[in-house]
PDB file of C-alpha atoms in Angstrom:
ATOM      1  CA  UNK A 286     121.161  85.746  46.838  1.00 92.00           C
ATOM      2  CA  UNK A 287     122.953  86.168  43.442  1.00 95.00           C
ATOM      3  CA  UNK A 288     126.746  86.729  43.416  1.00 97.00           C
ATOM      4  CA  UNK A 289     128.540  88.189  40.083  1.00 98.00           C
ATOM      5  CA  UNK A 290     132.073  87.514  39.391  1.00 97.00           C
ATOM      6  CA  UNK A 291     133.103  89.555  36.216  1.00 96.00           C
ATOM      7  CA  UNK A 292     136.756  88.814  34.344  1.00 96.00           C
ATOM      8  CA  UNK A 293     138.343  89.392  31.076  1.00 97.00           C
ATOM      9  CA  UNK A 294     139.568  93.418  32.061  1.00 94.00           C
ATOM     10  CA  UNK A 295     142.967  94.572  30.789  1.00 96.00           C
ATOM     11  CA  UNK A 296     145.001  97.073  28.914  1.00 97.00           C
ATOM     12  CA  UNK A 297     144.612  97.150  25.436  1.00 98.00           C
ATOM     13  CA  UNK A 298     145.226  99.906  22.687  1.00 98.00           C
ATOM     14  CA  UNK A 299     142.871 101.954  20.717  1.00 98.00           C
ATOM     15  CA  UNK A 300     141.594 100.349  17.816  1.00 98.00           C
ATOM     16  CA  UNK A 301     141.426  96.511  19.861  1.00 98.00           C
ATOM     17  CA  UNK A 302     139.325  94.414  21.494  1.00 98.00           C
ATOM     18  CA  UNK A 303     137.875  92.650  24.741  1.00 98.00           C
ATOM     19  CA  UNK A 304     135.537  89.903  26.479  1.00 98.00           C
ATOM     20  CA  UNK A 305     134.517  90.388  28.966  1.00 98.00           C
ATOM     21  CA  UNK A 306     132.529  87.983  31.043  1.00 98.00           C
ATOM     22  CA  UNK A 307     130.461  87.665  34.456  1.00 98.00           C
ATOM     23  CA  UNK A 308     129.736  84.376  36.153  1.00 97.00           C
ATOM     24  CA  UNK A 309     126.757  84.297  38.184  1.00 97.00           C
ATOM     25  CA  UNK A 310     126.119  82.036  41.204  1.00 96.00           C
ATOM     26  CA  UNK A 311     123.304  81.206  44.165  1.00 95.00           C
ATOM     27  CA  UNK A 312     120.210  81.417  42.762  1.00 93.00           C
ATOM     28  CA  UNK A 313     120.418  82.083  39.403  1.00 91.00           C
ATOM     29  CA  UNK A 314     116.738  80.806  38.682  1.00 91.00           C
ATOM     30  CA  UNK A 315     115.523  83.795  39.647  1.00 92.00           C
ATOM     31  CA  UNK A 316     116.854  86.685  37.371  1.00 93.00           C
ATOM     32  CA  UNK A 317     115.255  88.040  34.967  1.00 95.00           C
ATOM     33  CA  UNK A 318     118.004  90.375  33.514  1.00 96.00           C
ATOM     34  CA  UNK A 319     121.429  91.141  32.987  1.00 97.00           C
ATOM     35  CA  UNK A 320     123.300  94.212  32.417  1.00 97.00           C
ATOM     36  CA  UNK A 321     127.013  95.964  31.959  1.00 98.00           C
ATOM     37  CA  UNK A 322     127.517  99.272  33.541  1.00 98.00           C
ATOM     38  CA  UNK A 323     130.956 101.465  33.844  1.00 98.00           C
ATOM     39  CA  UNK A 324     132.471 104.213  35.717  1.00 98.00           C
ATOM     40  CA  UNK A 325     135.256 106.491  34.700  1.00 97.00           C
ATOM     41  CA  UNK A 326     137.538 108.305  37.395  1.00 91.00           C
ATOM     42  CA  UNK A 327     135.459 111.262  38.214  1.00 94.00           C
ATOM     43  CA  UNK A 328     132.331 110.311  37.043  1.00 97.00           C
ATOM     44  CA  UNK A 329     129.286 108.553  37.500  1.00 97.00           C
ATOM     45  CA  UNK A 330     128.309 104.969  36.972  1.00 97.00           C
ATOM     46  CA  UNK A 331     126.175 104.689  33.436  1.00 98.00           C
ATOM     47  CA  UNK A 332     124.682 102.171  31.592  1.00 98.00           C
ATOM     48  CA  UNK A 333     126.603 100.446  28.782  1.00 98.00           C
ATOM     49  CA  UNK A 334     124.331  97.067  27.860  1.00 98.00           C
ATOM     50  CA  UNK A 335     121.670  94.437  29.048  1.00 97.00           C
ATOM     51  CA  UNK A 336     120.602  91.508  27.775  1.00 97.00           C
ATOM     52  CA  UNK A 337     117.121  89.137  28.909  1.00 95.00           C
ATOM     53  CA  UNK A 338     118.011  86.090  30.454  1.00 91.00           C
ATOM     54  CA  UNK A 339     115.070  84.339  28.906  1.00 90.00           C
ATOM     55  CA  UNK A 340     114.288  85.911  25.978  1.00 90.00           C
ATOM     56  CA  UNK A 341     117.642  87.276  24.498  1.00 91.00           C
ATOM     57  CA  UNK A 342     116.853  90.528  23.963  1.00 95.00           C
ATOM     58  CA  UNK A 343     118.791  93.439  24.062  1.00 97.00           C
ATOM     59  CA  UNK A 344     119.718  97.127  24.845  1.00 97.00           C
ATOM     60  CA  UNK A 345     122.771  99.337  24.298  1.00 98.00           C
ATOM     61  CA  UNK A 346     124.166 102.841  25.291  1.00 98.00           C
ATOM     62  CA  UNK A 347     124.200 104.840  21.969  1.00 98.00           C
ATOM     63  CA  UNK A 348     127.889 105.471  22.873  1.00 97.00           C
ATOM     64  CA  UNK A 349     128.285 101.673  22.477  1.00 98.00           C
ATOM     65  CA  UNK A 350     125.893 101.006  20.112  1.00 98.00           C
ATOM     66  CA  UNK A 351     127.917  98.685  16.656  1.00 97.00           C
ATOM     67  CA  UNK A 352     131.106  98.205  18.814  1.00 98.00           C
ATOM     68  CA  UNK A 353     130.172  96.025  21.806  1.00 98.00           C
ATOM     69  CA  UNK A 354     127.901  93.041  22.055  1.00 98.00           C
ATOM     70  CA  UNK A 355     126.017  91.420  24.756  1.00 98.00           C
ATOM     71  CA  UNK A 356     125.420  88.124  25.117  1.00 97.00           C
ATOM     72  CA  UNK A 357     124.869  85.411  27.703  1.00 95.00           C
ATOM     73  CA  UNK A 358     125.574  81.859  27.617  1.00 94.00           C
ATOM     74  CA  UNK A 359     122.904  80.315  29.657  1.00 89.00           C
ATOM     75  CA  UNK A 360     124.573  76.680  30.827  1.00 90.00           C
ATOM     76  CA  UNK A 361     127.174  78.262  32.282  1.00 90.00           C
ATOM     77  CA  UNK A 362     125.226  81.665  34.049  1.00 93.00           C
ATOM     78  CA  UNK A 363     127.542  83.393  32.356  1.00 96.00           C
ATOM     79  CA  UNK A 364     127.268  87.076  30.487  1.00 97.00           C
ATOM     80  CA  UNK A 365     129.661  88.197  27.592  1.00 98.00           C
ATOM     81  CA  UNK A 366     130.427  91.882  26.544  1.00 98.00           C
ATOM     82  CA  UNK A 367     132.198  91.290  23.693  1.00 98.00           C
ATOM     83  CA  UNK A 368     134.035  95.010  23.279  1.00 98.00           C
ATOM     84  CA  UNK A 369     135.723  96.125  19.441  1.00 98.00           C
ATOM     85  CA  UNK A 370     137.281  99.261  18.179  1.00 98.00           C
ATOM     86  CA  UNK A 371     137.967 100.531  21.908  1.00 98.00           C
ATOM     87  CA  UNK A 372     138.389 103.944  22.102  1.00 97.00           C
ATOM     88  CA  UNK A 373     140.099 106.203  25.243  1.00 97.00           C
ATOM     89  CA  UNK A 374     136.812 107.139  26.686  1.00 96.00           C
ATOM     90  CA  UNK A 375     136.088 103.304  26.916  1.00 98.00           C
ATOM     91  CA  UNK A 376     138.440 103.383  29.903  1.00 98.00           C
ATOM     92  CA  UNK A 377     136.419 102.471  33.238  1.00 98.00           C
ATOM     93  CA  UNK A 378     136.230 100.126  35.502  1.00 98.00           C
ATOM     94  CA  UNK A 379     132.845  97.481  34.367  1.00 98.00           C
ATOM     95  CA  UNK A 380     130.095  95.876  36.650  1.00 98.00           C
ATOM     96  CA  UNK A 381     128.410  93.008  35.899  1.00 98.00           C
ATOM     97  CA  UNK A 382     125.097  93.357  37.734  1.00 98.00           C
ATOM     98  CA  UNK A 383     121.403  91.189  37.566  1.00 97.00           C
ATOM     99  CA  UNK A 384     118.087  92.030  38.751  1.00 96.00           C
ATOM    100  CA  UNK A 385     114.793  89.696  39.365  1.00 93.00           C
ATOM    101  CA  UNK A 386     112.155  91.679  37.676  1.00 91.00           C
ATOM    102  CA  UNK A 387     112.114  93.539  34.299  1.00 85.00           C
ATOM    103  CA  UNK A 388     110.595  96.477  36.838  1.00 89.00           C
ATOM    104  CA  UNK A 389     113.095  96.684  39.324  1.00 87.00           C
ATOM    105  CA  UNK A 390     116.267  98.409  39.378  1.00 91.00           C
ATOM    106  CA  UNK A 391     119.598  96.011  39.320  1.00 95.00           C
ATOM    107  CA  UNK A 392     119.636  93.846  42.528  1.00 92.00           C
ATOM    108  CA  UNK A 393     123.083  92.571  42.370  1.00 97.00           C
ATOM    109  CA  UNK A 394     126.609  93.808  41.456  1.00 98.00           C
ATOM    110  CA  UNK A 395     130.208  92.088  40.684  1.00 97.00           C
ATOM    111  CA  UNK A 396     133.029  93.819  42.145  1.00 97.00           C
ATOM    112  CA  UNK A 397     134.044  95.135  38.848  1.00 97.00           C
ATOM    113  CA  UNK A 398     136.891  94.563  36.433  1.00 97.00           C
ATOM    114  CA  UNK A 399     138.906  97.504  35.040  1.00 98.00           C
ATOM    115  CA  UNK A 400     139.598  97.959  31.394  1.00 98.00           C
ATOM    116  CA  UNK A 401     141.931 100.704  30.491  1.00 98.00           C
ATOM    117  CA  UNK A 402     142.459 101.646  26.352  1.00 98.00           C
ATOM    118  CA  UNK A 403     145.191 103.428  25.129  1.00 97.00           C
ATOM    119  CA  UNK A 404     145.786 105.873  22.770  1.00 92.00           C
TER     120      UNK A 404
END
């Protein structure tokens, strides 16, 4: 078992910036990948980043794409989203979640940590 504890949620105004970061626990050994997801009130759950544990590489939503950045410190089992130039429709709540393989779906998800932006 895996467990994901994500932090670093807040209220800032348009135009700022945010870390946010997800500590993972149990048995970290085995995952493969990390990602960020969101959901805004009233709709679904999409995809905003992932990162490789092992290898570093990345992925981005295009809505994301040159404002936020995904990275993972590996000593610590910890994953950054590193959010700039927030924007209203940035406002969700964000899950931290891991899977084991690089062709499975996302095994494990934090409880979520809610970032609200301002106009």
């Amino acid at each position: 078992q895996v467990q994901l504890v994500e932090s670093g949620g807040g209220l800032v105004q348009a135009g700022g910036s945010l870390r946010l970061s997800c500590a993972a626990s149990g048995r970290t050994s085995s995952i493969y990948g990390m990602g960020w997801f969101r959901q805004a009130p009233g709709k679904e759950r999409e995809f905003v980043a992932a990162i490789s544990v092992e290898s570093a590489i990345t992925s981005y939503a295009n809505s994301v794409k040159g404002r936020f950045t995904i990275s993972r410190e590996t000593a610590k089992n910890t994953v950054y989203l590193f959010m700039n130039n927030l924007k209203p429709e940035d406002t969700a709540i964000y899950y931290c979640a891991a899977r084991i393989s690089q062709f499975t779906m996302y095994d494990y998800w934090g409880q979520g940590t809610r970032v609200t932006v301002s106009s």
